[in-house]
Amino acid sequence: QVELVESGGGLVQAGGSLRLSCAASGQTFNKYAMAWFRQAPGTQRQFVAAITSSGTNKYYADSAKGRFTISRDNAKDTTFLQMDSLKFEDTAVYYCATGRQTPDFYSYYRREGPYEHWGQGTLVTVSS
């Protein structure tokens, strides 16, 4: 059974940084793409960043480009999201997701459907 456990959320002032972690178990980690999504109160969940199984390719939402960095450590079955220059509008619950890597991942990484497993989420609150 696949399990994803996020950590690293918390309260931070605008302009500050946080590093989220997502520890995976129950899957062959290096065969799975990983992604981060977020959901602010009263809004739909939205894509933030994704990374291919090898870590070679990374994709970002426009809102994350230049401020967030996704990475993974396949030796530790963990994915990270480094968030810098945080803004009030980054306040949300951040979810880690995983799906089996396929050749056409570049075409669907923003969509929730292809991700088979999700974590419980970690709350990030940015004070203005």
mmCIF file with all atom_site columns, C-alpha atoms in Angstrom:
data_model
loop_
_atom_site.group_PDB
_atom_site.id
_atom_site.type_symbol
_atom_site.label_atom_id
_atom_site.label_alt_id
_atom_site.label_comp_id
_atom_site.label_asym_id
_atom_site.label_entity_id
_atom_site.label_seq_id
_atom_site.pdbx_PDB_ins_code
_atom_site.Cartn_x
_atom_site.Cartn_y
_atom_site.Cartn_z
_atom_site.occupancy
_atom_site.B_iso_or_equiv
_atom_site.pdbx_formal_charge
_atom_site.auth_seq_id
_atom_site.auth_comp_id
_atom_site.auth_asym_id
_atom_site.auth_atom_id
_atom_site.pdbx_PDB_model_num
ATOM 1   C CA . GLN A 1 1   ? 0.000   0.000  0.000   1.00 0.00 ? 1   GLN A CA 1
ATOM 2   C CA . VAL A 1 2   ? 1.401   3.350  -1.076  1.00 0.00 ? 2   VAL A CA 1
ATOM 3   C CA . GLU A 1 3   ? 1.622   6.034  1.555   1.00 0.00 ? 3   GLU A CA 1
ATOM 4   C CA . LEU A 1 4   ? 2.747   9.634  1.220   1.00 0.00 ? 4   LEU A CA 1
ATOM 5   C CA . VAL A 1 5   ? 3.473   11.722 4.288   1.00 0.00 ? 5   VAL A CA 1
ATOM 6   C CA . GLU A 1 6   ? 4.074   15.449 3.979   1.00 0.00 ? 6   GLU A CA 1
ATOM 7   C CA . SER A 1 7   ? 5.881   17.570 6.518   1.00 0.00 ? 7   SER A CA 1
ATOM 8   C CA . GLY A 1 8   ? 7.473   20.981 6.826   1.00 0.00 ? 8   GLY A CA 1
ATOM 9   C CA . GLY A 1 9   ? 4.439   23.226 6.723   1.00 0.00 ? 9   GLY A CA 1
ATOM 10  C CA . GLY A 1 10  ? 3.944   26.027 9.185   1.00 0.00 ? 10  GLY A CA 1
ATOM 11  C CA . LEU A 1 11  ? 3.600   29.752 9.721   1.00 0.00 ? 11  LEU A CA 1
ATOM 12  C CA . VAL A 1 12  ? 6.065   32.060 8.013   1.00 0.00 ? 12  VAL A CA 1
ATOM 13  C CA . GLN A 1 13  ? 6.227   35.760 7.291   1.00 0.00 ? 13  GLN A CA 1
ATOM 14  C CA . ALA A 1 14  ? 5.970   37.055 3.765   1.00 0.00 ? 14  ALA A CA 1
ATOM 15  C CA . GLY A 1 15  ? 9.368   36.925 2.121   1.00 0.00 ? 15  GLY A CA 1
ATOM 16  C CA . GLY A 1 16  ? 10.415  33.928 4.150   1.00 0.00 ? 16  GLY A CA 1
ATOM 17  C CA . SER A 1 17  ? 11.123  30.349 3.153   1.00 0.00 ? 17  SER A CA 1
ATOM 18  C CA . LEU A 1 18  ? 9.861   26.866 3.913   1.00 0.00 ? 18  LEU A CA 1
ATOM 19  C CA . ARG A 1 19  ? 10.928  23.434 2.758   1.00 0.00 ? 19  ARG A CA 1
ATOM 20  C CA . LEU A 1 20  ? 8.252   20.801 2.399   1.00 0.00 ? 20  LEU A CA 1
ATOM 21  C CA . SER A 1 21  ? 9.078   17.109 2.395   1.00 0.00 ? 21  SER A CA 1
ATOM 22  C CA . CYS A 1 22  ? 7.073   14.144 1.163   1.00 0.00 ? 22  CYS A CA 1
ATOM 23  C CA . ALA A 1 23  ? 8.182   10.711 2.284   1.00 0.00 ? 23  ALA A CA 1
ATOM 24  C CA . ALA A 1 24  ? 6.885   7.812  0.205   1.00 0.00 ? 24  ALA A CA 1
ATOM 25  C CA . SER A 1 25  ? 6.532   4.155  1.078   1.00 0.00 ? 25  SER A CA 1
ATOM 26  C CA . GLY A 1 26  ? 5.019   1.103  -0.548  1.00 0.00 ? 26  GLY A CA 1
ATOM 27  C CA . GLN A 1 27  ? 6.139   1.835  -4.104  1.00 0.00 ? 27  GLN A CA 1
ATOM 28  C CA . THR A 1 28  ? 9.248   1.617  -6.237  1.00 0.00 ? 28  THR A CA 1
ATOM 29  C CA . PHE A 1 29  ? 9.955   5.288  -5.786  1.00 0.00 ? 29  PHE A CA 1
ATOM 30  C CA . ASN A 1 30  ? 12.285  5.753  -8.728  1.00 0.00 ? 30  ASN A CA 1
ATOM 31  C CA . LYS A 1 31  ? 9.593   4.587  -11.154 1.00 0.00 ? 31  LYS A CA 1
ATOM 32  C CA . TYR A 1 32  ? 7.100   7.238  -10.097 1.00 0.00 ? 32  TYR A CA 1
ATOM 33  C CA . ALA A 1 33  ? 6.692   10.882 -10.980 1.00 0.00 ? 33  ALA A CA 1
ATOM 34  C CA . MET A 1 34  ? 5.979   13.199 -8.063  1.00 0.00 ? 34  MET A CA 1
ATOM 35  C CA . ALA A 1 35  ? 4.091   16.444 -7.808  1.00 0.00 ? 35  ALA A CA 1
ATOM 36  C CA . TRP A 1 36  ? 2.919   19.112 -5.426  1.00 0.00 ? 36  TRP A CA 1
ATOM 37  C CA . PHE A 1 37  ? -0.537  20.652 -5.537  1.00 0.00 ? 37  PHE A CA 1
ATOM 38  C CA . ARG A 1 38  ? -2.117  23.177 -3.209  1.00 0.00 ? 38  ARG A CA 1
ATOM 39  C CA . GLN A 1 39  ? -5.563  24.231 -2.141  1.00 0.00 ? 39  GLN A CA 1
ATOM 40  C CA . ALA A 1 40  ? -6.385  27.573 -0.578  1.00 0.00 ? 40  ALA A CA 1
ATOM 41  C CA . PRO A 1 41  ? -9.605  28.040 1.386   1.00 0.00 ? 41  PRO A CA 1
ATOM 42  C CA . GLY A 1 42  ? -12.613 28.276 -0.884  1.00 0.00 ? 42  GLY A CA 1
ATOM 43  C CA . THR A 1 43  ? -10.672 27.410 -4.020  1.00 0.00 ? 43  THR A CA 1
ATOM 44  C CA . GLN A 1 44  ? -9.989  24.348 -6.138  1.00 0.00 ? 44  GLN A CA 1
ATOM 45  C CA . ARG A 1 45  ? -6.799  22.405 -5.776  1.00 0.00 ? 45  ARG A CA 1
ATOM 46  C CA . GLN A 1 46  ? -4.168  23.637 -8.205  1.00 0.00 ? 46  GLN A CA 1
ATOM 47  C CA . PHE A 1 47  ? -0.903  22.352 -9.612  1.00 0.00 ? 47  PHE A CA 1
ATOM 48  C CA . VAL A 1 48  ? 2.337   23.744 -8.160  1.00 0.00 ? 48  VAL A CA 1
ATOM 49  C CA . ALA A 1 49  ? 5.266   21.645 -9.381  1.00 0.00 ? 49  ALA A CA 1
ATOM 50  C CA . ALA A 1 50  ? 6.143   18.207 -10.731 1.00 0.00 ? 50  ALA A CA 1
ATOM 51  C CA . ILE A 1 51  ? 9.255   16.142 -11.260 1.00 0.00 ? 51  ILE A CA 1
ATOM 52  C CA . THR A 1 52  ? 9.910   13.056 -13.341 1.00 0.00 ? 52  THR A CA 1
ATOM 53  C CA . SER A 1 53  ? 10.994  9.767  -11.815 1.00 0.00 ? 53  SER A CA 1
ATOM 54  C CA . SER A 1 54  ? 14.672  10.355 -12.510 1.00 0.00 ? 54  SER A CA 1
ATOM 55  C CA . GLY A 1 55  ? 14.531  13.983 -11.445 1.00 0.00 ? 55  GLY A CA 1
ATOM 56  C CA . THR A 1 56  ? 15.690  15.092 -14.884 1.00 0.00 ? 56  THR A CA 1
ATOM 57  C CA . ASN A 1 57  ? 12.626  17.122 -15.809 1.00 0.00 ? 57  ASN A CA 1
ATOM 58  C CA . LYS A 1 58  ? 10.841  19.599 -13.583 1.00 0.00 ? 58  LYS A CA 1
ATOM 59  C CA . TYR A 1 59  ? 7.701   21.563 -14.249 1.00 0.00 ? 59  TYR A CA 1
ATOM 60  C CA . TYR A 1 60  ? 6.241   24.563 -12.451 1.00 0.00 ? 60  TYR A CA 1
ATOM 61  C CA . ALA A 1 61  ? 3.083   26.586 -12.330 1.00 0.00 ? 61  ALA A CA 1
ATOM 62  C CA . ASP A 1 62  ? 3.624   30.184 -13.361 1.00 0.00 ? 62  ASP A CA 1
ATOM 63  C CA . SER A 1 63  ? 3.009   31.247 -9.772  1.00 0.00 ? 63  SER A CA 1
ATOM 64  C CA . ALA A 1 64  ? 5.887   29.041 -8.593  1.00 0.00 ? 64  ALA A CA 1
ATOM 65  C CA . LYS A 1 65  ? 8.503   29.743 -11.242 1.00 0.00 ? 65  LYS A CA 1
ATOM 66  C CA . GLY A 1 66  ? 11.574  31.481 -9.883  1.00 0.00 ? 66  GLY A CA 1
ATOM 67  C CA . ARG A 1 67  ? 10.508  31.030 -6.260  1.00 0.00 ? 67  ARG A CA 1
ATOM 68  C CA . PHE A 1 68  ? 9.870   27.313 -5.729  1.00 0.00 ? 68  PHE A CA 1
ATOM 69  C CA . THR A 1 69  ? 12.164  24.397 -6.455  1.00 0.00 ? 69  THR A CA 1
ATOM 70  C CA . ILE A 1 70  ? 11.075  20.778 -6.611  1.00 0.00 ? 70  ILE A CA 1
ATOM 71  C CA . SER A 1 71  ? 13.621  18.020 -6.066  1.00 0.00 ? 71  SER A CA 1
ATOM 72  C CA . ARG A 1 72  ? 13.793  14.399 -5.047  1.00 0.00 ? 72  ARG A CA 1
ATOM 73  C CA . ASP A 1 73  ? 16.153  11.997 -3.348  1.00 0.00 ? 73  ASP A CA 1
ATOM 74  C CA . ASN A 1 74  ? 15.492  8.562  -4.771  1.00 0.00 ? 74  ASN A CA 1
ATOM 75  C CA . ALA A 1 75  ? 17.825  6.981  -2.233  1.00 0.00 ? 75  ALA A CA 1
ATOM 76  C CA . LYS A 1 76  ? 15.555  8.243  0.540   1.00 0.00 ? 76  LYS A CA 1
ATOM 77  C CA . ASP A 1 77  ? 12.194  7.934  -1.260  1.00 0.00 ? 77  ASP A CA 1
ATOM 78  C CA . THR A 1 78  ? 11.527  11.586 -0.575  1.00 0.00 ? 78  THR A CA 1
ATOM 79  C CA . THR A 1 79  ? 10.425  14.577 -2.594  1.00 0.00 ? 79  THR A CA 1
ATOM 80  C CA . PHE A 1 80  ? 10.987  18.173 -1.567  1.00 0.00 ? 80  PHE A CA 1
ATOM 81  C CA . LEU A 1 81  ? 9.519   21.562 -2.338  1.00 0.00 ? 81  LEU A CA 1
ATOM 82  C CA . GLN A 1 82  ? 11.745  24.479 -1.447  1.00 0.00 ? 82  GLN A CA 1
ATOM 83  C CA . MET A 1 83  ? 9.645   27.612 -1.267  1.00 0.00 ? 83  MET A CA 1
ATOM 84  C CA . ASP A 1 84  ? 11.377  30.983 -1.171  1.00 0.00 ? 84  ASP A CA 1
ATOM 85  C CA . SER A 1 85  ? 10.092  34.558 -1.290  1.00 0.00 ? 85  SER A CA 1
ATOM 86  C CA . LEU A 1 86  ? 6.763   33.373 0.030   1.00 0.00 ? 86  LEU A CA 1
ATOM 87  C CA . LYS A 1 87  ? 3.718   35.548 -0.494  1.00 0.00 ? 87  LYS A CA 1
ATOM 88  C CA . PHE A 1 88  ? 0.437   35.802 1.378   1.00 0.00 ? 88  PHE A CA 1
ATOM 89  C CA . GLU A 1 89  ? -1.286  34.186 -1.599  1.00 0.00 ? 89  GLU A CA 1
ATOM 90  C CA . ASP A 1 90  ? 0.851   31.067 -1.181  1.00 0.00 ? 90  ASP A CA 1
ATOM 91  C CA . THR A 1 91  ? -1.183  30.260 1.920   1.00 0.00 ? 91  THR A CA 1
ATOM 92  C CA . ALA A 1 92  ? -2.773  26.852 1.330   1.00 0.00 ? 92  ALA A CA 1
ATOM 93  C CA . VAL A 1 93  ? -2.734  23.201 2.189   1.00 0.00 ? 93  VAL A CA 1
ATOM 94  C CA . TYR A 1 94  ? 0.014   21.601 0.128   1.00 0.00 ? 94  TYR A CA 1
ATOM 95  C CA . TYR A 1 95  ? -0.444  18.047 -1.115  1.00 0.00 ? 95  TYR A CA 1
ATOM 96  C CA . CYS A 1 96  ? 2.106   15.601 -2.410  1.00 0.00 ? 96  CYS A CA 1
ATOM 97  C CA . ALA A 1 97  ? 1.003   13.247 -5.186  1.00 0.00 ? 97  ALA A CA 1
ATOM 98  C CA . THR A 1 98  ? 2.519   10.368 -7.097  1.00 0.00 ? 98  THR A CA 1
ATOM 99  C CA . GLY A 1 99  ? 1.836   8.520  -10.316 1.00 0.00 ? 99  GLY A CA 1
ATOM 100 C CA . ARG A 1 100 ? 3.674   5.957  -12.390 1.00 0.00 ? 100 ARG A CA 1
ATOM 101 C CA . GLN A 1 101 ? 6.075   7.597  -14.809 1.00 0.00 ? 101 GLN A CA 1
ATOM 102 C CA . THR A 1 102 ? 5.013   7.357  -18.457 1.00 0.00 ? 102 THR A CA 1
ATOM 103 C CA . PRO A 1 103 ? 6.639   8.750  -21.630 1.00 0.00 ? 103 PRO A CA 1
ATOM 104 C CA . ASP A 1 104 ? 3.907   11.342 -22.078 1.00 0.00 ? 104 ASP A CA 1
ATOM 105 C CA . PHE A 1 105 ? 4.100   12.733 -18.542 1.00 0.00 ? 105 PHE A CA 1
ATOM 106 C CA . TYR A 1 106 ? 4.994   16.117 -20.022 1.00 0.00 ? 106 TYR A CA 1
ATOM 107 C CA . SER A 1 107 ? 1.479   16.324 -21.471 1.00 0.00 ? 107 SER A CA 1
ATOM 108 C CA . TYR A 1 108 ? -0.506  15.735 -18.301 1.00 0.00 ? 108 TYR A CA 1
ATOM 109 C CA . TYR A 1 109 ? 1.581   16.666 -15.279 1.00 0.00 ? 109 TYR A CA 1
ATOM 110 C CA . ARG A 1 110 ? -0.792  19.509 -14.365 1.00 0.00 ? 110 ARG A CA 1
ATOM 111 C CA . ARG A 1 111 ? -3.838  17.286 -14.100 1.00 0.00 ? 111 ARG A CA 1
ATOM 112 C CA . GLU A 1 112 ? -4.871  15.601 -10.859 1.00 0.00 ? 112 GLU A CA 1
ATOM 113 C CA . GLY A 1 113 ? -6.350  12.491 -12.442 1.00 0.00 ? 113 GLY A CA 1
ATOM 114 C CA . PRO A 1 114 ? -3.107  10.732 -13.446 1.00 0.00 ? 114 PRO A CA 1
ATOM 115 C CA . TYR A 1 115 ? -1.757  10.863 -9.912  1.00 0.00 ? 115 TYR A CA 1
ATOM 116 C CA . GLU A 1 116 ? -2.757  7.648  -8.190  1.00 0.00 ? 116 GLU A CA 1
ATOM 117 C CA . HIS A 1 117 ? -1.868  8.437  -4.609  1.00 0.00 ? 117 HIS A CA 1
ATOM 118 C CA . TRP A 1 118 ? -2.051  11.545 -2.442  1.00 0.00 ? 118 TRP A CA 1
ATOM 119 C CA . GLY A 1 119 ? -0.773  12.624 0.924   1.00 0.00 ? 119 GLY A CA 1
ATOM 120 C CA . GLN A 1 120 ? -2.889  14.100 3.674   1.00 0.00 ? 120 GLN A CA 1
ATOM 121 C CA . GLY A 1 121 ? -1.560  17.608 3.129   1.00 0.00 ? 121 GLY A CA 1
ATOM 122 C CA . THR A 1 122 ? 0.465   20.081 5.145   1.00 0.00 ? 122 THR A CA 1
ATOM 123 C CA . LEU A 1 123 ? -0.692  23.603 5.915   1.00 0.00 ? 123 LEU A CA 1
ATOM 124 C CA . VAL A 1 124 ? 1.417   26.572 4.876   1.00 0.00 ? 124 VAL A CA 1
ATOM 125 C CA . THR A 1 125 ? 0.375   29.934 6.272   1.00 0.00 ? 125 THR A CA 1
ATOM 126 C CA . VAL A 1 126 ? 2.113   33.085 5.095   1.00 0.00 ? 126 VAL A CA 1
ATOM 127 C CA . SER A 1 127 ? 1.478   36.197 7.156   1.00 0.00 ? 127 SER A CA 1
ATOM 128 C CA . SER A 1 128 ? 1.520   39.533 5.393   1.00 0.00 ? 128 SER A CA 1
#
